[in-house]
PDB file of C-alpha atoms in Angstrom:
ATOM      1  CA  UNK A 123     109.813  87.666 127.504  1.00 37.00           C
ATOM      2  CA  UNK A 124     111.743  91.050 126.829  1.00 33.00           C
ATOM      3  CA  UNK A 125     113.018  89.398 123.942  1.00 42.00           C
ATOM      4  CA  UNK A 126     109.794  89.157 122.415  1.00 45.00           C
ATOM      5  CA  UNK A 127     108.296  92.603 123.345  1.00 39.00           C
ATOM      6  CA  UNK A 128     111.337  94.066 121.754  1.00 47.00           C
ATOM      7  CA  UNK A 129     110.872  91.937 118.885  1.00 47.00           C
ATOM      8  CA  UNK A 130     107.408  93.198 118.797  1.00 58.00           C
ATOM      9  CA  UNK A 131     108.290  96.130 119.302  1.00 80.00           C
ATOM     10  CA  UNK A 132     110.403  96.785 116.601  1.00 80.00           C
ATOM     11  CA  UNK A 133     107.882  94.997 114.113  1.00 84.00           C
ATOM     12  CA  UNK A 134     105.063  97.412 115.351  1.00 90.00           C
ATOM     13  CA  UNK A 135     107.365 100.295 114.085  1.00 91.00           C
ATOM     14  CA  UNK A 136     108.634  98.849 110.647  1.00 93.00           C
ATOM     15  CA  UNK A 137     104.727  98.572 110.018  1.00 93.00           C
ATOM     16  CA  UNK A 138     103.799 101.882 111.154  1.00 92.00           C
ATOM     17  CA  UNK A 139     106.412 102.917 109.121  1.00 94.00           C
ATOM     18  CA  UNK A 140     105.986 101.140 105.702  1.00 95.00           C
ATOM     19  CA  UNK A 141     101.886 102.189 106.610  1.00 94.00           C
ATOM     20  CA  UNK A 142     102.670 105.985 106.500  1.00 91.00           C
ATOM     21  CA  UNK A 143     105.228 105.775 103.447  1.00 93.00           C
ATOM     22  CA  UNK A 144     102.370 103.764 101.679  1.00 93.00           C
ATOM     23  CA  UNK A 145      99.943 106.220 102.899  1.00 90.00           C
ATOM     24  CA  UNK A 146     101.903 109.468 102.216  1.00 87.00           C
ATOM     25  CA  UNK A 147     102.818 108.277  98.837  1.00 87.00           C
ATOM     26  CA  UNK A 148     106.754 107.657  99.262  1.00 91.00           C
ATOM     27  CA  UNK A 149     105.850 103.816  98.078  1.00 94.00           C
ATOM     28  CA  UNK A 150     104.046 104.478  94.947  1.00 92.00           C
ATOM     29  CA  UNK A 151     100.662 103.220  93.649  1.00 93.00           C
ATOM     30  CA  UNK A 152     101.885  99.802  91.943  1.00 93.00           C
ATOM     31  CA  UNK A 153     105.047  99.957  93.361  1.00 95.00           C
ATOM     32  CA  UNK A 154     106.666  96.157  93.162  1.00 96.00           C
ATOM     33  CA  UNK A 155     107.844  95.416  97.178  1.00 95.00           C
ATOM     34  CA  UNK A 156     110.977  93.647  96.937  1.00 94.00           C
ATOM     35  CA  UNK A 157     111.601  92.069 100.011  1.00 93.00           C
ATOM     36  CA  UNK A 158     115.171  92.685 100.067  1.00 94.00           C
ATOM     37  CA  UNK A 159     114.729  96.294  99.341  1.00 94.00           C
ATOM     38  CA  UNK A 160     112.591  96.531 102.269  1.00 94.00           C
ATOM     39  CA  UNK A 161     114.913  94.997 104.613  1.00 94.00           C
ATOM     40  CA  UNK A 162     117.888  96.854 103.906  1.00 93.00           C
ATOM     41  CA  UNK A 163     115.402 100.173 104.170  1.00 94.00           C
ATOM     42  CA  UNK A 164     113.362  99.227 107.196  1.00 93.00           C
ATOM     43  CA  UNK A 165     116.031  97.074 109.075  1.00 90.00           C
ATOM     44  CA  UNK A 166     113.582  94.643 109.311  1.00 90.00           C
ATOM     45  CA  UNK A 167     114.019  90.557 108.846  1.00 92.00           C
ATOM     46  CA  UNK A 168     112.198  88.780 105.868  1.00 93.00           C
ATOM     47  CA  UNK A 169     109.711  86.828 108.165  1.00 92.00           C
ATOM     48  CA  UNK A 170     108.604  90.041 110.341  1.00 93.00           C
ATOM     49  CA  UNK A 171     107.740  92.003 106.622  1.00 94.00           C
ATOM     50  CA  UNK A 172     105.787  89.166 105.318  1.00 93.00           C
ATOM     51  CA  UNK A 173     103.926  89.354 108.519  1.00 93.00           C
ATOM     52  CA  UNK A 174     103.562  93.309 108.242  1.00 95.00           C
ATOM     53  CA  UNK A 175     102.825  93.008 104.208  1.00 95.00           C
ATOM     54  CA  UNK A 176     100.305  90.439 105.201  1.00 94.00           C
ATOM     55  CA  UNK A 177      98.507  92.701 107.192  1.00 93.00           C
ATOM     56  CA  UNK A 178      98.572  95.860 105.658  1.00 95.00           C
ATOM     57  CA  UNK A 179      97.139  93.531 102.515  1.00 94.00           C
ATOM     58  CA  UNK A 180      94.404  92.382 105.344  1.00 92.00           C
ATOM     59  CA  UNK A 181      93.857  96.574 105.152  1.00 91.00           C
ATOM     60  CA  UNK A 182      93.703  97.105 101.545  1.00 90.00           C
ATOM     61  CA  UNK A 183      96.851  99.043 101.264  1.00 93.00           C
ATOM     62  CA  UNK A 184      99.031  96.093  99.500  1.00 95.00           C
ATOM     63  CA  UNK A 185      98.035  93.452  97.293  1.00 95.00           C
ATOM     64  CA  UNK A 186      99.306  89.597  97.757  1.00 91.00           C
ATOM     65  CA  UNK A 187     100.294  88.022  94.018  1.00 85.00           C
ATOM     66  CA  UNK A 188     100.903  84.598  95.706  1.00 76.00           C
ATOM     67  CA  UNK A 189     104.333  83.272  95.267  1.00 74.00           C
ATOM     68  CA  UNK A 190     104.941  86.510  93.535  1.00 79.00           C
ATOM     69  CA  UNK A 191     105.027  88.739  96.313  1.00 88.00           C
ATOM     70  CA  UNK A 192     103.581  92.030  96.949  1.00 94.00           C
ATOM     71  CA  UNK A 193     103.383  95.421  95.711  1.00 96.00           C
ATOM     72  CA  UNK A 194     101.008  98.676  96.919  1.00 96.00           C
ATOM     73  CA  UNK A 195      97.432  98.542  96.127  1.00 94.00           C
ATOM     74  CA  UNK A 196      96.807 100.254  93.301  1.00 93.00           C
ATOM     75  CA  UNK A 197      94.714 103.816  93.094  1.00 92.00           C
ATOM     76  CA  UNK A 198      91.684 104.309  90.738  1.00 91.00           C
ATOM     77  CA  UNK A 199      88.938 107.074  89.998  1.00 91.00           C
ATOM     78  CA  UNK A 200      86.252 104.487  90.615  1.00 93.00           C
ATOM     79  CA  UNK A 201      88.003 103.355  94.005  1.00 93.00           C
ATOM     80  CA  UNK A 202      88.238 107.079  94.974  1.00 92.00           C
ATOM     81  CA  UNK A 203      84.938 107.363  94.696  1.00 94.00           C
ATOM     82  CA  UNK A 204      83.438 104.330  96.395  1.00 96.00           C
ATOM     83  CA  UNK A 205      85.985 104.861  99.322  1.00 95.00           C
ATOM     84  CA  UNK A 206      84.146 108.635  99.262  1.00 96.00           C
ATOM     85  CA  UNK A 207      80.727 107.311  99.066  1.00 97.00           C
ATOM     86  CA  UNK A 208      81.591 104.588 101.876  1.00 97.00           C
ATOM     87  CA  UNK A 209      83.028 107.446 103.824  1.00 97.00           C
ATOM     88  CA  UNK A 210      80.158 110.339 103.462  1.00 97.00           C
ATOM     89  CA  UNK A 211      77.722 107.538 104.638  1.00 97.00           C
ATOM     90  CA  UNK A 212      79.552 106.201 107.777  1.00 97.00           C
ATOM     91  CA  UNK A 213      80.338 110.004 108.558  1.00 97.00           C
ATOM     92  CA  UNK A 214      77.010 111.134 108.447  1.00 97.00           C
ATOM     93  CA  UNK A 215      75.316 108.405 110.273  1.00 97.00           C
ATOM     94  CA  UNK A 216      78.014 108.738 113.354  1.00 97.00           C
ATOM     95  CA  UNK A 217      77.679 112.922 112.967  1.00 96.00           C
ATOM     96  CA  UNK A 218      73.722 112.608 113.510  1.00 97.00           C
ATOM     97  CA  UNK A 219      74.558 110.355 116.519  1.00 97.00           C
ATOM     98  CA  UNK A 220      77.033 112.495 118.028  1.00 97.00           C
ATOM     99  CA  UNK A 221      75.095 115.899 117.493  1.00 97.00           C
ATOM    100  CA  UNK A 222      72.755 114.271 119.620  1.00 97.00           C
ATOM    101  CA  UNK A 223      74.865 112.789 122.376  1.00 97.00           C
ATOM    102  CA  UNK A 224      77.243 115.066 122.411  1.00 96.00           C
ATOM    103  CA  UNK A 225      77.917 117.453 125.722  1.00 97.00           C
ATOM    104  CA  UNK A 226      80.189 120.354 126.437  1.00 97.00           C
ATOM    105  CA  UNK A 227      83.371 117.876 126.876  1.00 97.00           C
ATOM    106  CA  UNK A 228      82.744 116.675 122.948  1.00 98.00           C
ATOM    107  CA  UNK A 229      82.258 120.503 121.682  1.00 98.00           C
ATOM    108  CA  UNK A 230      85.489 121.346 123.545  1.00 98.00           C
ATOM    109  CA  UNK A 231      87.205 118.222 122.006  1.00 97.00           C
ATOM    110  CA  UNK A 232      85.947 119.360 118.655  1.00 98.00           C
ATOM    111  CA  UNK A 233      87.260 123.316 118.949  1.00 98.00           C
ATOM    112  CA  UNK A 234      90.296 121.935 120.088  1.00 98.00           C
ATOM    113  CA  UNK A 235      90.982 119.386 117.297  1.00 98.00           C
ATOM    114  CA  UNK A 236      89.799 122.726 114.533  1.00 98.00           C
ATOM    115  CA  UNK A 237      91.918 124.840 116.052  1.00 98.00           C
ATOM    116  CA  UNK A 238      94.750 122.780 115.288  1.00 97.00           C
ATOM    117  CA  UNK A 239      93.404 121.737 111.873  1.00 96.00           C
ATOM    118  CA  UNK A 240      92.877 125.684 111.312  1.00 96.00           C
ATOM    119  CA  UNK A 241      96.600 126.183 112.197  1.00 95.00           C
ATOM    120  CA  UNK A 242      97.671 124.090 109.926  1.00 93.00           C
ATOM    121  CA  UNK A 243      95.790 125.210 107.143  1.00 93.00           C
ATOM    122  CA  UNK A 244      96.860 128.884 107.371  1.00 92.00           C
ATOM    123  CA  UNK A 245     100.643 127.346 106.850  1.00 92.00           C
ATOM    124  CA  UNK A 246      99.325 125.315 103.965  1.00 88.00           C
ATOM    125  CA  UNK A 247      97.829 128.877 102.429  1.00 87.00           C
ATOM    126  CA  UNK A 248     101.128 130.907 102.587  1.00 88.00           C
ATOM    127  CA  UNK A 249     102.543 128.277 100.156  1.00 85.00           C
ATOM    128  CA  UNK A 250     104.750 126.036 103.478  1.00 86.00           C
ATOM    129  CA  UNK A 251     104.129 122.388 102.544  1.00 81.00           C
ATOM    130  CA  UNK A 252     106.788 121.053 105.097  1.00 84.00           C
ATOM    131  CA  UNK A 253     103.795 120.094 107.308  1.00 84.00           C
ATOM    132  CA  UNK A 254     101.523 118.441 105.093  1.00 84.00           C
ATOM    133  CA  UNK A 255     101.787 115.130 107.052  1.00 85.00           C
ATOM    134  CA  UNK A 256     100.546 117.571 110.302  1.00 89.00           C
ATOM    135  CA  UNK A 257      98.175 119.275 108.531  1.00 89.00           C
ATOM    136  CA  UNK A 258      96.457 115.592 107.313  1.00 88.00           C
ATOM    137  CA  UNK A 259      96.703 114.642 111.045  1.00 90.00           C
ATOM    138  CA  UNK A 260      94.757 117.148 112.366  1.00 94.00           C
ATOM    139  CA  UNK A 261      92.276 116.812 109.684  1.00 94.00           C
ATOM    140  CA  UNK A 262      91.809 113.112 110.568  1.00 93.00           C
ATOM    141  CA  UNK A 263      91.259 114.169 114.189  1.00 95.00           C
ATOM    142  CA  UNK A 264      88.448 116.963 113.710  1.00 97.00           C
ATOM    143  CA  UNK A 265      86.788 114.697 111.585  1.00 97.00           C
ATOM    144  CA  UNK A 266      87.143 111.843 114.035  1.00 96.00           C
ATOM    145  CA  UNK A 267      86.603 115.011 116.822  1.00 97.00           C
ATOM    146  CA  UNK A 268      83.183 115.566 115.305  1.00 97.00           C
ATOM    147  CA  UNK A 269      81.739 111.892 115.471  1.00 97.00           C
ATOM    148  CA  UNK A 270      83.156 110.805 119.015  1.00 97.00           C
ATOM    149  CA  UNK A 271      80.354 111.117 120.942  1.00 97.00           C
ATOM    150  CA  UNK A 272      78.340 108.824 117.883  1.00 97.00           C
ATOM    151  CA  UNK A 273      78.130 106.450 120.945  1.00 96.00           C
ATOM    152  CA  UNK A 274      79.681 103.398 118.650  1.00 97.00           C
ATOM    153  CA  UNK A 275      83.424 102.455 118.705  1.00 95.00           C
ATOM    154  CA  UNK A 276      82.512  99.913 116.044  1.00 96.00           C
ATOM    155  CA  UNK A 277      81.526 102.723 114.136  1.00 96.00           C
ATOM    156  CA  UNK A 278      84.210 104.911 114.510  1.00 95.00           C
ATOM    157  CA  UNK A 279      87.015 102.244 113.950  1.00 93.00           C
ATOM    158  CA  UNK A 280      85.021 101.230 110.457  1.00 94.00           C
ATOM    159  CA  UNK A 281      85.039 104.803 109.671  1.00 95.00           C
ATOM    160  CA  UNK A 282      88.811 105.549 110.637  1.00 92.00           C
ATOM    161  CA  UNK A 283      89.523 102.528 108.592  1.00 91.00           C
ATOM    162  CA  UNK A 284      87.771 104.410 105.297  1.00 93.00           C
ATOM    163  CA  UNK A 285      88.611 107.683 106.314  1.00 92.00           C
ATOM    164  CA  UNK A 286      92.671 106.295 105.885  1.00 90.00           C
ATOM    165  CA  UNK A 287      91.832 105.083 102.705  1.00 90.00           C
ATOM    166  CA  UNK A 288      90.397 108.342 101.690  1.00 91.00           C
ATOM    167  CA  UNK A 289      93.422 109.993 103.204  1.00 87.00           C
ATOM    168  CA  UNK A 290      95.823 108.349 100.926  1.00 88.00           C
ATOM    169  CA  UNK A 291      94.168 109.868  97.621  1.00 86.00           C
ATOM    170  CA  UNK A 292      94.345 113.331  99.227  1.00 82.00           C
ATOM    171  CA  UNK A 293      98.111 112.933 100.041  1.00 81.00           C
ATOM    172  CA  UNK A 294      98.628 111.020  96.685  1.00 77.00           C
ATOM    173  CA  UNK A 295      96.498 112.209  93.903  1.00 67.00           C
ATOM    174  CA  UNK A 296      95.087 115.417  96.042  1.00 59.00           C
ATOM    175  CA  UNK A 297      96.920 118.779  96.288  1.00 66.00           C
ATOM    176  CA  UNK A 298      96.080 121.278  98.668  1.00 72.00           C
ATOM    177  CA  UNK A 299      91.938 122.782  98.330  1.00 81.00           C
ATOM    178  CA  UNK A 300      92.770 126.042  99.920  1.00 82.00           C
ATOM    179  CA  UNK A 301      90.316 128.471 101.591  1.00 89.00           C
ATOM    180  CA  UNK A 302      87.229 126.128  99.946  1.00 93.00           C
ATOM    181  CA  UNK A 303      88.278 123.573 101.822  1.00 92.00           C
ATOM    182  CA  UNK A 304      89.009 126.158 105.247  1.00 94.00           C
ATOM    183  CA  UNK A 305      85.834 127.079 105.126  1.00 96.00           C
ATOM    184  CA  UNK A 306      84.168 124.164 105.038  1.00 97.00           C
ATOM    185  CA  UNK A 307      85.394 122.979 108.300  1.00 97.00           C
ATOM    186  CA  UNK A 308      84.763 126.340 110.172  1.00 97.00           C
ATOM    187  CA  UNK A 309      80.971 125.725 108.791  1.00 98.00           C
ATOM    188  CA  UNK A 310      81.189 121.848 110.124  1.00 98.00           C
ATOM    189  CA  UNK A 311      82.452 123.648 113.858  1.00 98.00           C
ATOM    190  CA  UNK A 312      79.524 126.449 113.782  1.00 98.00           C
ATOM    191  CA  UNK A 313      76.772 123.558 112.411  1.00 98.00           C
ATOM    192  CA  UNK A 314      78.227 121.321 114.858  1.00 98.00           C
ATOM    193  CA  UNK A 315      78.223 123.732 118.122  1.00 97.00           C
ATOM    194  CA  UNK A 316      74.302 124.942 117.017  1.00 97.00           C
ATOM    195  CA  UNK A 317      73.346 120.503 116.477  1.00 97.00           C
ATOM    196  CA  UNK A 318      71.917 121.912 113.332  1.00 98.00           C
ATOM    197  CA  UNK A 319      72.423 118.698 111.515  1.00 97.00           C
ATOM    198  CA  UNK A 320      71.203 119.382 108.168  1.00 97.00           C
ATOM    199  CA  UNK A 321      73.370 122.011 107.762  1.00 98.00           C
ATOM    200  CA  UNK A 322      75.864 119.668 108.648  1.00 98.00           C
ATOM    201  CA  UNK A 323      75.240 117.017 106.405  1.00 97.00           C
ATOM    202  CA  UNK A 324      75.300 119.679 103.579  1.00 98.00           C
ATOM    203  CA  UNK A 325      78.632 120.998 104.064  1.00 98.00           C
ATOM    204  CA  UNK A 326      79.894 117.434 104.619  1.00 98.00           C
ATOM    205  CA  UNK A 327      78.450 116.325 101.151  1.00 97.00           C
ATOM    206  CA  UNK A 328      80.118 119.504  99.605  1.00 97.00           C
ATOM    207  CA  UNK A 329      83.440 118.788 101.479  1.00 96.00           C
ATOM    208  CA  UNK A 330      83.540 115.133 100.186  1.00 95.00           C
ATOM    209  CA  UNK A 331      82.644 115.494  96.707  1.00 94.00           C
ATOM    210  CA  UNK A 332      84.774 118.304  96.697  1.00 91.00           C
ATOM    211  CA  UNK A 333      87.447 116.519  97.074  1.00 89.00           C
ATOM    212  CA  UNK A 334      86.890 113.894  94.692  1.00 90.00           C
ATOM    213  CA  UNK A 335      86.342 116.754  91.930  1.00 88.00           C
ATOM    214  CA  UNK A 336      89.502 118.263  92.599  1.00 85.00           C
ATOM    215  CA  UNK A 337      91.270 115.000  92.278  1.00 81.00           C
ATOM    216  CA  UNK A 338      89.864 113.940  89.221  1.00 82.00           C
ATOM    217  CA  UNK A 339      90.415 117.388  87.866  1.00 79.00           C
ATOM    218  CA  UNK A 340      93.915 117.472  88.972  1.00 65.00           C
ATOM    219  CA  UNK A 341      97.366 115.241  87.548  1.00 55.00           C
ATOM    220  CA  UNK A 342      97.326 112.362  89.794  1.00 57.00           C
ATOM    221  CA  UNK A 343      98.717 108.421  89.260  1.00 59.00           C
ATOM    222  CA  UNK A 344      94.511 107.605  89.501  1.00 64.00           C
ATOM    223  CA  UNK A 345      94.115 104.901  86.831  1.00 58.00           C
ATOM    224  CA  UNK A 346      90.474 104.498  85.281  1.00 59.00           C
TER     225      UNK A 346
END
């Protein structure tokens, strides 16, 4: 029995792992994954990647070929923007739900999670990158911060699901928005904390298609 919750274990890891390097760009767009490769760089055994390739091709972020193996999903500008479209319309359902549920625990959760997020972005600013993985973290959670009290966990699992999909363009073919971006999310806190939801839904439309803009605009692996 320990046996096999180490074994697990250490397969849980190697697919966390080979997740984030897919996610954070360090296995490119495209890339073949040679299983060989992977096992000498993720000490894993052949059977426990298929397994992990299999399911991260269950999630959208590898591609099967068969009895040809696998490589990483490939990134387009019409993907980008039906992942963004997906994404603005599961947000702003689960915002209007939470800006009605939510109490003084969720608007606590939700300054928390933007001060972080705010923290991060003033590093960003001065021209650090060393914590761009942190500042994408605490992105994810003020976003996540600002739906939790949508009432749904179906809901916010389909939306963390697109919202990691989304992530990958910004830390692949997005750079770094800069005070736009900043304040943005201070106007999502102060819409949130007043449950003035239109206001909301504005800035969240801007923030989104902002986004997308600046990728497109920008030198990025996107194919057509």
């Amino acid at each position: 029995m320990l046996s096999d919750l180490a074994t697990e274990t250490i397969a849980e890891s190697s697919y966390k792992r080979i997740r984030a390097d897919i996610m954070f760009g360090r296995l490119a767009p495209g890339q073949k994954l040679k299983l060989e490769k992977l096992k000498e760089a993720y000490d894993t055994s052949i059977s426990t990647l298929r397994e992990i390739l299999s399911r991260l091709a269950s999630e959208g972020l590898v591609v099967a070929e068969g009895q040809r193996g696998f490589h990483v999903a490939p990134m387009s500008s019409t993907d980008l923007k039906e992942i963004a479209a997906l994404r603005l319309l599961l947000e702003t359902h689960a915002l209007e739900q939470s800006f009605a549920r939510g109490d003084v625990d969720w608007e606590a959760r939700l300054a928390s999670a933007h001060y972080k997020l705010a923290r991060m972005e003033s590093i960003m600013a001065s021209g650090d990158t060393s914590q761009t993985e942190a500042w994408k973290r605490y992105d994810w959670e003020f976003h996540q911060a600002l739906i939790s009290a949508c009432g749904s966990r179906l809901l916010m699992e389909t939306h963390a699901a697109v919202f990691d999909k989304y992530l990958r363009y910004q830390m692949v073919a997005l750079s770094y928005r800069g005070k736009i971006a900043e304040d943005e999310h201070r106007q999502l806190l102060d819409a949130a904390l007043k449950r003035d939801q239109e206001t909301a839904k504005k800035i969240l439309g801007l923030h989104i298609q902002g986004g997308v803009e600046h990728a497109l605009a920008g030198k990025s692996p996107l194919q057509d």
